């Protein structure tokens, strides 16, 4: 790369400091030049730790977007503002990486797709689990046809007791939902990507507010306040695709279950099956015998770069900047992410009405 890209960060909270900033700071192809947060101290701290000399700090994202020297913006705010800020950023001639989920509503997600097409700017969504070693290996197997036609899949996002009690995670108005839109979105994105199937036909969903009502509950981050827990504690969906394939989606922050899996999928095809439980396992039949193989992901491969193993966020950020520099399609396209949002919204709608939701009906 001959160009060094100037990056602005909008939202300097947990996801910025836990994922985007550490990974972006490792790249010599970017400069972190602007930081915005409604709480100025958070922007100040991020700028001091990760910014270039003279990095600017803002509390209003619209002021940041006025800087014509900024090439790329990362939108790392609560779900309710993803669409507004991403669209404004593209209209201000910036490429945009927006954290998952794409938007609070499917309509907002579609408006983001339209804005990317209208402005010609690149837009991607932060589904970093695609860049894990097991995900990349399984994706290659799927592309090579080793599983055959994948007609049944499960998207896993189950926590036993890990409710995020900070920020606005429990606020339905700001987030649009709970575990389904927070971690279920990762599992669904991973599953659709493996299947390369983005044409849902009908969705049936349920959601629950059962354990969220409990006082002084056991939880990884301390007890939650039942009065503030306005989102679901678990949600489940069945998605039938236009080609007849079926996906079962399970998500929870709190569920009485010992089967705990997050951002994983299980696939069943005509030639073989695969799952990510306890590592990447491939199952099938050969010479009239059943087999189960475990893939050794520690022996090198796609997750290695310049002599050392990269984390999934490191690969995600590197591939994102490469897509801009080489004018390539991002690994996560806005059209793909939009379908994820449409399916999640259909699950919520089905849970609300008790009826199946038929999609893409003219």
XYZ file of N, CA, C and O in Angstrom, residues 79 100 157-166 168-172 175-184 208 211-212 218-221 224 228-236 250-256 260 262 348:
216
model
N -26.864 0.687 18.862
C -27.517 0.275 17.619
C -28.426 1.340 17.016
O -28.543 1.456 15.792
N -21.508 -4.437 14.368
C -22.738 -5.221 14.269
C -23.660 -4.857 15.432
O -23.192 -4.374 16.460
N -25.800 -19.341 19.755
C -25.369 -18.159 20.518
C -25.952 -18.260 21.929
O -26.776 -17.446 22.346
N -25.530 -19.290 22.668
C -26.094 -19.576 23.979
C -25.091 -19.271 25.089
O -23.992 -19.830 25.140
N -25.480 -18.364 25.964
C -24.770 -18.149 27.227
C -25.653 -18.659 28.358
O -26.869 -18.478 28.336
N -25.025 -19.263 29.362
C -25.783 -19.759 30.515
C -26.165 -18.609 31.438
O -27.334 -18.457 31.811
N -25.176 -17.796 31.829
C -25.403 -16.598 32.643
C -24.315 -15.585 32.314
O -23.290 -15.518 33.001
N -24.515 -14.830 31.283
C -23.560 -13.783 30.908
C -24.328 -12.628 30.283
O -24.298 -12.397 29.082
N -25.029 -11.920 31.139
C -25.828 -10.763 30.725
C -24.972 -9.507 30.840
O -24.453 -9.211 31.925
N -24.773 -8.765 29.763
C -23.989 -7.526 29.847
C -24.787 -6.453 30.587
O -25.834 -6.015 30.111
N -24.295 -6.041 31.735
C -25.045 -5.124 32.588
C -24.589 -3.676 32.456
O -25.118 -2.803 33.140
N -23.620 -3.405 31.588
C -23.110 -2.049 31.422
C -23.723 -1.405 30.173
O -24.398 -2.052 29.376
N -25.850 0.283 27.379
C -27.287 0.285 27.051
C -27.769 -1.087 26.575
O -28.821 -1.195 25.941
N -27.036 -2.136 26.900
C -27.392 -3.461 26.399
C -28.794 -3.900 26.806
O -29.460 -4.631 26.065
N -29.260 -3.489 27.984
C -30.558 -3.934 28.477
C -31.698 -3.015 28.051
O -32.854 -3.260 28.399
N -31.387 -1.978 27.283
C -32.344 -0.954 26.880
C -32.886 -1.261 25.490
O -32.214 -1.062 24.483
N -34.119 -1.728 25.419
C -34.697 -2.119 24.128
C -34.826 -0.933 23.177
O -34.661 -1.067 21.965
N -31.248 -0.378 21.737
C -30.597 -1.522 21.105
C -31.481 -2.263 20.117
O -30.989 -2.905 19.194
N -32.789 -2.240 20.346
C -33.684 -2.967 19.458
C -33.943 -4.395 19.871
O -34.758 -5.092 19.287
N -33.225 -4.854 20.889
C -33.386 -6.218 21.360
C -32.231 -6.618 22.254
O -31.345 -5.803 22.554
N -32.242 -7.883 22.669
C -31.245 -8.393 23.591
C -30.274 -9.370 22.945
O -29.619 -9.034 21.958
N -30.189 -10.597 23.462
C -29.195 -11.548 22.950
C -29.366 -11.877 21.468
O -28.382 -12.151 20.792
N -30.593 -11.838 20.960
C -30.786 -12.156 19.551
C -30.056 -11.172 18.655
O -29.323 -11.565 17.741
N -30.232 -9.881 18.916
C -29.614 -8.862 18.062
C -28.156 -8.613 18.448
O -27.380 -8.091 17.653
N -27.766 -9.041 19.665
C -26.401 -8.816 20.143
C -25.451 -9.941 19.740
O -24.435 -9.705 19.076
N -25.756 -11.172 20.125
C -24.857 -12.289 19.810
C -25.474 -13.266 18.811
O -24.757 -13.933 18.070
N -26.810 -13.329 18.779
C -27.453 -14.151 17.756
C -27.107 -13.681 16.364
O -27.001 -14.475 15.425
N -38.272 -14.759 25.067
C -38.679 -14.970 26.445
C -38.096 -13.914 27.376
O -36.972 -13.433 27.168
N -35.860 -15.498 32.937
C -34.819 -15.351 33.957
C -34.496 -13.889 34.225
O -33.944 -13.551 35.272
N -34.834 -13.012 33.299
C -34.555 -11.581 33.471
C -35.316 -10.989 34.658
O -34.951 -9.925 35.162
N -27.239 -14.986 39.616
C -25.849 -15.285 39.282
C -25.586 -14.786 37.872
O -26.390 -15.006 36.965
N -24.452 -14.112 37.684
C -24.152 -13.548 36.369
C -22.673 -13.234 36.284
O -22.056 -12.815 37.275
N -22.106 -13.412 35.108
C -20.666 -13.189 34.925
C -20.244 -11.772 35.301
O -19.123 -11.555 35.766
N -21.133 -10.791 35.090
C -20.789 -9.391 35.365
C -21.621 -8.814 36.497
O -21.870 -7.619 36.548
N -28.115 -8.388 37.472
C -28.761 -7.354 36.680
C -29.940 -6.775 37.463
O -30.435 -7.382 38.422
N -34.590 -2.709 34.805
C -33.932 -2.138 33.629
C -33.766 -3.157 32.498
O -33.346 -2.801 31.399
N -34.088 -4.411 32.773
C -33.902 -5.497 31.795
C -35.128 -5.522 30.880
O -36.029 -6.342 31.028
N -35.169 -4.633 29.897
C -36.355 -4.499 29.045
C -36.274 -5.324 27.761
O -37.238 -5.374 26.998
N -35.117 -5.948 27.490
C -34.972 -6.801 26.311
C -35.189 -8.257 26.711
O -35.256 -8.595 27.901
N -35.305 -9.134 25.724
C -35.481 -10.555 26.003
C -34.227 -11.144 26.657
O -33.126 -10.627 26.472
N -34.399 -12.235 27.417
C -33.220 -12.942 27.923
C -32.843 -14.110 27.018
O -31.718 -14.610 27.061
N -33.779 -14.533 26.142
C -33.477 -15.571 25.158
C -34.461 -15.466 24.004
O -35.575 -14.956 24.163
N -34.032 -15.929 22.841
C -34.889 -15.905 21.659
C -34.448 -17.006 20.700
O -33.257 -17.352 20.635
N -35.415 -17.529 19.945
C -35.142 -18.669 19.074
C -35.884 -18.481 17.757
O -36.964 -17.880 17.715
N -30.505 -20.174 17.836
C -30.734 -20.140 19.275
C -29.842 -19.070 19.895
O -28.658 -18.962 19.565
N -30.430 -18.256 20.783
C -29.652 -17.186 21.411
C -30.126 -16.964 22.844
O -31.328 -17.036 23.124
N -29.193 -16.706 23.730
C -29.556 -16.369 25.106
C -28.392 -15.686 25.795
O -27.228 -15.933 25.492
N -28.740 -14.814 26.735
C -27.772 -14.307 27.706
C -27.894 -15.074 29.007
O -26.946 -15.175 29.766
N -29.090 -15.582 29.259
C -29.355 -16.332 30.486
C -30.320 -17.459 30.163
O -31.450 -17.222 29.734
N -29.868 -18.687 30.356
C -30.673 -19.861 30.033
C -30.180 -21.022 30.871
O -28.963 -21.202 31.040
N -31.095 -21.816 31.401
C -30.694 -22.994 32.165
C -30.316 -24.100 31.195
O -31.110 -24.964 30.854
N -23.363 -24.581 26.077
C -23.024 -23.167 25.921
C -22.110 -23.007 24.714
O -21.004 -23.535 24.671
N -21.144 -19.933 21.572
C -21.381 -18.572 21.097
C -20.658 -18.329 19.785
O -19.489 -18.679 19.638
N -38.245 -11.359 15.697
C -38.908 -10.527 16.707
C -40.382 -10.318 16.362
O -41.260 -10.370 17.232
